[in-house]
């Protein structure tokens, strides 16, 4: 796909027309008649099912795959709305690619799209720049409380001249290591590249439709090799393409550089603002499967993160009891009776 890479698409209308030609059928009226078809490309369920079905179909992802060429050219257009429409298919793209890559199948079309998404992530963050977060240093005194010093320490401090103490610096934790530019896909860097693409998807997750998040949770179950219990499964999920072919998605290696962004997305689906019980159920199943996988590999970071996520989801599901004022009213009645007795005794 590198020698005859498709030219970037210049407008949302051109993207819609090109996709209609690839799918071999008329697009929905809401998309065909729209002045700006980019939002419909992102949210239309019919288009999403057709594209996802082609990506899951047998033979997809090859170097001559026209749909991969459309995804590549659409994202290269640089139009934010069209880039969102491409990111909407990252769960299916990454899920099918990782499941097939363990079989060493040629997937030049998938790799071209994933590498262009990775290059965008590198450019967005900056090469060599890690994603970090500053954690407060608990050794520093709180601004809301006065630190109590022992008497001996207080006397020694009073004897010395007053000097402003510099607080200890905050602890800097690394969320994502630095990204380096890569023009080719290798097995040794596959997890890092796909993980960075998932981080890019996570950054736009609030704008993604429900079906995209459901697809991701489905592939998480397949990647883990589990099925919500302690029995490993070599192929945890399957899908039927529109052409009638069926493929089972395989268990894949999950190093921390891939496991962490996966868990962050599952956490958003589980605890985020989406009002969908179906999504929460699917995300809870994915979290449980990932936890079983982490327990199998004995990765301490993954075990702690999964267990914390599952516990948080259980806390959210627990109903909050309504406050009761019966005891307060009873105490007030007792106080009023005591007050009346005291006043009567004085009189």
Short mmCIF file of C-alpha atoms in Angstrom, two decimals:
data_model
loop_
_atom_site.label_atom_id
_atom_site.label_comp_id
_atom_site.label_asym_id
_atom_site.label_seq_id
_atom_site.Cartn_x
_atom_site.Cartn_y
_atom_site.Cartn_z
CA UNK A 1 0.00 0.00 0.00
CA UNK A 2 3.02 2.24 0.31
CA UNK A 3 3.78 2.44 -3.43
CA UNK A 4 0.25 3.35 -4.51
CA UNK A 5 -1.13 4.96 -1.37
CA UNK A 6 -4.46 6.69 -1.99
CA UNK A 7 -4.57 10.44 -2.15
CA UNK A 8 -6.07 12.25 0.84
CA UNK A 9 -9.78 13.01 0.52
CA UNK A 10 -10.46 16.73 0.23
CA UNK A 11 -14.04 17.05 1.52
CA UNK A 12 -16.70 15.14 3.50
CA UNK A 13 -18.82 14.85 0.35
CA UNK A 14 -15.97 13.20 -1.52
CA UNK A 15 -15.45 10.84 1.43
CA UNK A 16 -19.13 9.81 1.37
CA UNK A 17 -19.14 9.26 -2.41
CA UNK A 18 -15.93 7.24 -2.24
CA UNK A 19 -17.30 5.07 0.58
CA UNK A 20 -20.51 4.41 -1.37
CA UNK A 21 -18.47 3.17 -4.31
CA UNK A 22 -16.43 0.85 -2.06
CA UNK A 23 -19.45 -0.61 -0.27
CA UNK A 24 -21.21 -1.13 -3.57
CA UNK A 25 -24.54 0.28 -2.53
CA UNK A 26 -26.41 3.51 -1.97
CA UNK A 27 -25.79 5.25 1.30
CA UNK A 28 -28.70 6.13 3.64
CA UNK A 29 -30.71 9.21 2.68
CA UNK A 30 -29.59 11.00 5.85
CA UNK A 31 -26.02 10.66 4.62
CA UNK A 32 -26.48 11.11 0.88
CA UNK A 33 -28.61 14.25 1.18
CA UNK A 34 -26.62 15.92 3.96
CA UNK A 35 -24.69 19.08 3.20
CA UNK A 36 -22.03 17.92 5.64
CA UNK A 37 -22.04 14.10 5.72
CA UNK A 38 -19.21 13.89 8.27
CA UNK A 39 -21.50 13.66 11.36
CA UNK A 40 -23.57 10.97 9.63
CA UNK A 41 -20.41 9.00 8.84
CA UNK A 42 -19.69 9.02 12.56
CA UNK A 43 -23.15 8.27 13.94
CA UNK A 44 -25.12 6.39 11.26
CA UNK A 45 -25.64 2.80 12.44
CA UNK A 46 -26.20 1.40 8.94
CA UNK A 47 -22.92 2.76 7.64
CA UNK A 48 -21.13 1.59 10.78
CA UNK A 49 -22.45 -1.97 10.39
CA UNK A 50 -21.46 -2.08 6.73
CA UNK A 51 -17.92 -0.80 7.34
CA UNK A 52 -17.37 -2.96 10.43
CA UNK A 53 -18.68 -6.00 8.55
CA UNK A 54 -16.17 -5.42 5.75
CA UNK A 55 -13.33 -4.96 8.22
CA UNK A 56 -14.25 -8.23 9.94
CA UNK A 57 -14.72 -10.11 6.67
CA UNK A 58 -12.35 -12.73 5.33
CA UNK A 59 -9.52 -11.24 3.31
CA UNK A 60 -9.81 -7.75 4.77
CA UNK A 61 -6.69 -5.85 5.71
CA UNK A 62 -4.63 -6.84 2.69
CA UNK A 63 -2.50 -4.33 0.85
CA UNK A 64 -5.09 -3.89 -1.91
CA UNK A 65 -8.06 -3.51 0.47
CA UNK A 66 -10.06 -0.55 -0.85
CA UNK A 67 -11.73 0.09 2.53
CA UNK A 68 -8.34 0.39 4.25
CA UNK A 69 -7.37 2.83 1.49
CA UNK A 70 -10.50 4.85 2.25
CA UNK A 71 -9.72 4.95 5.98
CA UNK A 72 -6.13 5.97 5.22
CA UNK A 73 -7.09 8.72 2.79
CA UNK A 74 -9.96 10.00 4.93
CA UNK A 75 -7.76 10.42 8.00
CA UNK A 76 -5.01 12.05 5.92
CA UNK A 77 -7.53 14.68 4.83
CA UNK A 78 -6.85 16.54 8.08
CA UNK A 79 -10.55 17.40 8.48
CA UNK A 80 -11.32 16.87 12.21
CA UNK A 81 -14.87 15.60 11.62
CA UNK A 82 -13.64 13.00 9.11
CA UNK A 83 -10.81 11.98 11.42
CA UNK A 84 -13.41 11.31 14.11
CA UNK A 85 -15.30 9.11 11.65
CA UNK A 86 -12.13 7.06 11.12
CA UNK A 87 -11.37 6.83 14.84
CA UNK A 88 -14.86 5.44 15.33
CA UNK A 89 -13.63 2.19 13.70
CA UNK A 90 -10.43 1.88 15.76
CA UNK A 91 -11.93 -0.88 18.00
CA UNK A 92 -12.77 -3.09 15.01
CA UNK A 93 -9.58 -2.19 13.17
CA UNK A 94 -7.31 -2.91 16.14
CA UNK A 95 -9.35 -5.90 17.27
CA UNK A 96 -9.24 -7.73 13.95
CA UNK A 97 -5.62 -6.76 13.31
CA UNK A 98 -4.28 -7.98 16.65
CA UNK A 99 -6.25 -11.22 16.42
CA UNK A 100 -4.88 -11.96 12.96
CA UNK A 101 -1.36 -10.70 13.56
CA UNK A 102 -0.60 -13.59 15.93
CA UNK A 103 -1.12 -15.89 12.92
CA UNK A 104 1.42 -13.87 10.90
CA UNK A 105 -1.01 -13.11 8.12
CA UNK A 106 -0.06 -10.31 5.69
CA UNK A 107 -2.06 -7.27 6.80
CA UNK A 108 -0.45 -4.36 4.96
CA UNK A 109 -3.75 -2.50 4.63
CA UNK A 110 -4.50 -2.58 8.36
CA UNK A 111 -0.90 -1.66 9.17
CA UNK A 112 -0.95 1.36 6.85
CA UNK A 113 -4.03 2.77 8.62
CA UNK A 114 -2.68 2.02 12.10
CA UNK A 115 0.70 3.58 11.28
CA UNK A 116 -0.90 6.79 9.99
CA UNK A 117 -2.94 7.00 13.21
CA UNK A 118 0.24 6.40 15.20
CA UNK A 119 2.08 9.12 13.27
CA UNK A 120 -0.74 11.52 14.14
CA UNK A 121 -0.43 10.57 17.83
CA UNK A 122 3.33 11.20 17.71
CA UNK A 123 2.84 14.59 16.06
CA UNK A 124 0.10 15.52 18.51
CA UNK A 125 2.17 14.71 21.60
CA UNK A 126 5.63 15.41 20.24
CA UNK A 127 8.36 12.86 19.63
CA UNK A 128 10.22 11.96 22.81
CA UNK A 129 7.56 13.49 25.08
CA UNK A 130 6.09 11.18 27.72
CA UNK A 131 2.59 11.69 29.08
CA UNK A 132 2.94 12.42 32.79
CA UNK A 133 0.81 13.47 35.75
CA UNK A 134 1.92 15.22 38.96
CA UNK A 135 0.85 13.46 42.16
CA UNK A 136 0.79 15.47 45.42
CA UNK A 137 3.55 14.59 47.84
CA UNK A 138 1.87 13.36 51.04
CA UNK A 139 4.99 14.27 53.05
CA UNK A 140 4.10 17.95 52.71
CA UNK A 141 1.80 19.43 55.41
CA UNK A 142 -1.79 19.99 54.41
CA UNK A 143 -2.97 23.57 53.88
CA UNK A 144 -6.12 22.71 55.84
CA UNK A 145 -4.43 21.37 58.99
CA UNK A 146 -1.70 22.56 61.31
CA UNK A 147 1.07 20.04 61.73
CA UNK A 148 1.59 19.04 65.38
CA UNK A 149 5.28 18.82 66.28
CA UNK A 150 6.71 17.07 69.37
CA UNK A 151 7.75 19.39 72.22
CA UNK A 152 11.47 18.67 71.78
CA UNK A 153 11.32 19.33 68.05
CA UNK A 154 9.33 22.53 68.64
CA UNK A 155 11.90 23.82 71.14
CA UNK A 156 14.78 23.07 68.81
CA UNK A 157 13.01 24.79 65.95
CA UNK A 158 12.34 27.87 68.10
CA UNK A 159 16.04 28.15 68.96
CA UNK A 160 17.03 28.29 65.29
CA UNK A 161 16.49 31.37 63.14
CA UNK A 162 13.25 31.28 61.18
CA UNK A 163 13.70 29.98 57.66
CA UNK A 164 11.07 29.20 55.11
CA UNK A 165 11.06 25.50 54.38
CA UNK A 166 10.71 24.49 50.77
CA UNK A 167 8.05 21.85 50.28
CA UNK A 168 9.10 18.59 48.75
CA UNK A 169 8.38 18.45 45.02
CA UNK A 170 5.39 16.54 43.74
CA UNK A 171 5.84 13.02 42.45
CA UNK A 172 5.72 12.79 38.66
CA UNK A 173 4.11 9.58 37.42
CA UNK A 174 4.39 8.44 33.82
CA UNK A 175 1.07 7.50 32.25
CA UNK A 176 2.45 6.75 28.80
CA UNK A 177 6.10 6.49 27.75
CA UNK A 178 7.55 8.65 25.00
CA UNK A 179 6.56 7.90 21.41
CA UNK A 180 9.18 7.45 18.72
CA UNK A 181 8.42 7.78 14.99
CA UNK A 182 8.04 4.42 13.23
CA UNK A 183 7.39 3.88 9.56
CA UNK A 184 7.05 0.12 9.64
CA UNK A 185 5.28 -2.41 11.84
CA UNK A 186 7.33 -5.06 13.61
CA UNK A 187 6.29 -7.68 16.10
CA UNK A 188 8.53 -6.15 18.79
CA UNK A 189 6.84 -2.75 18.55
CA UNK A 190 3.30 -3.82 17.61
CA UNK A 191 1.87 -3.57 21.14
CA UNK A 192 3.32 -0.08 21.65
CA UNK A 193 2.01 1.23 18.34
CA UNK A 194 -1.48 -0.20 18.81
CA UNK A 195 -1.47 1.02 22.43
CA UNK A 196 -0.69 4.56 21.27
CA UNK A 197 -3.54 4.38 18.74
CA UNK A 198 -5.88 3.28 21.54
CA UNK A 199 -4.70 6.26 23.60
CA UNK A 200 -5.61 8.48 20.65
CA UNK A 201 -9.04 6.83 20.55
CA UNK A 202 -9.40 7.28 24.32
CA UNK A 203 -8.83 10.99 23.94
CA UNK A 204 -11.94 11.23 21.71
CA UNK A 205 -13.96 8.57 23.53
CA UNK A 206 -16.59 11.00 24.77
CA UNK A 207 -17.48 11.77 21.12
CA UNK A 208 -17.71 8.14 20.02
CA UNK A 209 -21.10 6.46 19.46
CA UNK A 210 -22.29 3.67 21.70
CA UNK A 211 -21.77 0.92 19.13
CA UNK A 212 -18.07 1.76 18.84
CA UNK A 213 -17.58 1.31 22.59
CA UNK A 214 -19.55 -1.95 22.50
CA UNK A 215 -17.25 -3.24 19.75
CA UNK A 216 -14.22 -2.43 21.85
CA UNK A 217 -15.51 -4.28 24.90
CA UNK A 218 -16.27 -7.27 22.69
CA UNK A 219 -12.69 -7.45 21.45
CA UNK A 220 -11.34 -7.01 24.99
CA UNK A 221 -13.05 -10.26 25.92
CA UNK A 222 -11.56 -11.95 22.86
CA UNK A 223 -8.06 -10.58 23.49
CA UNK A 224 -8.10 -11.79 27.10
CA UNK A 225 -8.84 -15.37 26.09
CA UNK A 226 -11.39 -15.59 28.91
CA UNK A 227 -15.16 -15.76 28.99
CA UNK A 228 -16.11 -14.28 32.35
CA UNK A 229 -14.94 -17.37 34.26
CA UNK A 230 -11.63 -19.06 34.95
CA UNK A 231 -11.55 -21.21 31.82
CA UNK A 232 -9.16 -20.05 29.09
CA UNK A 233 -10.47 -19.92 25.59
CA UNK A 234 -8.24 -19.83 22.55
CA UNK A 235 -10.94 -18.07 20.54
CA UNK A 236 -13.29 -15.99 22.65
CA UNK A 237 -15.46 -14.34 20.05
CA UNK A 238 -16.59 -14.77 16.51
CA UNK A 239 -18.26 -12.67 13.89
CA UNK A 240 -20.07 -13.32 10.64
CA UNK A 241 -19.29 -11.04 7.75
CA UNK A 242 -21.92 -9.94 5.23
CA UNK A 243 -20.37 -12.38 2.74
CA UNK A 244 -21.12 -15.27 5.10
CA UNK A 245 -17.61 -15.98 6.33
CA UNK A 246 -17.06 -16.59 10.01
CA UNK A 247 -13.85 -15.97 11.94
CA UNK A 248 -12.91 -16.54 15.54
CA UNK A 249 -10.94 -13.81 17.26
CA UNK A 250 -7.83 -15.03 19.02
CA UNK A 251 -6.23 -14.43 22.38
CA UNK A 252 -3.37 -11.95 21.96
CA UNK A 253 -0.33 -10.93 24.04
CA UNK A 254 -1.20 -8.10 26.44
CA UNK A 255 1.93 -6.37 27.72
CA UNK A 256 1.43 -3.38 30.00
CA UNK A 257 1.93 -0.88 27.18
CA UNK A 258 -1.19 -2.33 25.53
CA UNK A 259 -3.04 -3.43 28.67
CA UNK A 260 -3.05 0.04 30.23
CA UNK A 261 -4.86 1.95 27.43
CA UNK A 262 -7.27 -0.98 27.06
CA UNK A 263 -8.17 -0.74 30.73
CA UNK A 264 -8.54 3.05 30.59
CA UNK A 265 -11.10 2.73 27.80
CA UNK A 266 -12.97 -0.05 29.61
CA UNK A 267 -13.00 2.14 32.73
CA UNK A 268 -14.58 4.99 30.79
CA UNK A 269 -17.24 2.64 29.39
CA UNK A 270 -17.92 1.30 32.88
CA UNK A 271 -17.90 4.49 34.92
CA UNK A 272 -18.42 7.20 32.30
CA UNK A 273 -21.52 9.33 31.75
CA UNK A 274 -23.10 7.05 29.11
CA UNK A 275 -26.64 6.14 30.20
CA UNK A 276 -26.54 2.61 28.78
CA UNK A 277 -27.01 -0.46 30.94
CA UNK A 278 -25.99 -2.62 27.96
CA UNK A 279 -22.64 -0.85 27.69
CA UNK A 280 -22.00 -1.10 31.43
CA UNK A 281 -22.80 -4.82 31.38
CA UNK A 282 -20.46 -5.42 28.46
CA UNK A 283 -17.72 -3.29 30.06
CA UNK A 284 -18.09 -5.13 33.39
CA UNK A 285 -17.67 -8.43 31.55
CA UNK A 286 -14.57 -7.09 29.78
CA UNK A 287 -13.09 -5.89 33.08
CA UNK A 288 -13.70 -9.29 34.68
CA UNK A 289 -12.05 -11.08 31.74
CA UNK A 290 -9.06 -8.76 31.85
CA UNK A 291 -8.76 -9.37 35.59
CA UNK A 292 -8.67 -13.13 35.03
CA UNK A 293 -6.02 -12.66 32.36
CA UNK A 294 -3.94 -10.48 34.71
CA UNK A 295 -4.22 -13.10 37.46
CA UNK A 296 -3.02 -15.73 35.02
CA UNK A 297 0.08 -13.74 34.04
CA UNK A 298 0.61 -12.44 37.61
CA UNK A 299 1.23 -8.87 36.43
CA UNK A 300 0.94 -6.91 39.69
CA UNK A 301 0.10 -3.59 38.01
CA UNK A 302 -2.60 -5.14 35.84
CA UNK A 303 -4.08 -7.12 38.76
CA UNK A 304 -4.29 -4.05 41.00
CA UNK A 305 -5.75 -1.85 38.25
CA UNK A 306 -8.39 -4.41 37.23
CA UNK A 307 -9.37 -5.21 40.80
CA UNK A 308 -9.72 -1.52 41.63
CA UNK A 309 -11.85 -0.94 38.54
CA UNK A 310 -14.15 -3.84 39.37
CA UNK A 311 -14.50 -2.64 42.95
CA UNK A 312 -15.31 0.88 41.79
CA UNK A 313 -18.01 -0.44 39.49
CA UNK A 314 -19.51 -2.39 42.38
CA UNK A 315 -19.52 0.72 44.55
CA UNK A 316 -21.34 2.66 41.83
CA UNK A 317 -23.99 -0.06 41.59
CA UNK A 318 -24.63 -0.08 45.36
CA UNK A 319 -27.68 2.05 46.16
CA UNK A 320 -27.14 5.09 48.34
CA UNK A 321 -29.48 4.90 51.36
CA UNK A 322 -31.88 7.75 51.86
CA UNK A 323 -31.15 9.80 54.98
CA UNK A 324 -33.54 9.15 57.87
CA UNK A 325 -34.48 11.85 60.36
CA UNK A 326 -36.54 9.65 62.66
CA UNK A 327 -33.77 9.41 65.26
CA UNK A 328 -33.24 13.18 65.17
CA UNK A 329 -36.93 13.84 65.70
CA UNK A 330 -37.02 11.38 68.63
CA UNK A 331 -34.02 13.10 70.25
CA UNK A 332 -35.64 16.50 69.81
CA UNK A 333 -38.81 15.23 71.50
CA UNK A 334 -36.75 13.92 74.45
CA UNK A 335 -34.94 17.27 74.75
CA UNK A 336 -38.24 19.15 74.76
CA UNK A 337 -39.60 16.84 77.50
CA UNK A 338 -36.46 17.39 79.62
CA UNK A 339 -36.76 21.16 79.15
CA UNK A 340 -40.41 21.07 80.22
CA UNK A 341 -39.51 19.05 83.35
CA UNK A 342 -36.75 21.48 84.31
CA UNK A 343 -39.01 24.49 83.92
CA UNK A 344 -41.80 22.86 85.95
CA UNK A 345 -39.35 21.96 88.72
CA UNK A 346 -38.18 25.60 88.95
CA UNK A 347 -41.71 26.82 89.25
#
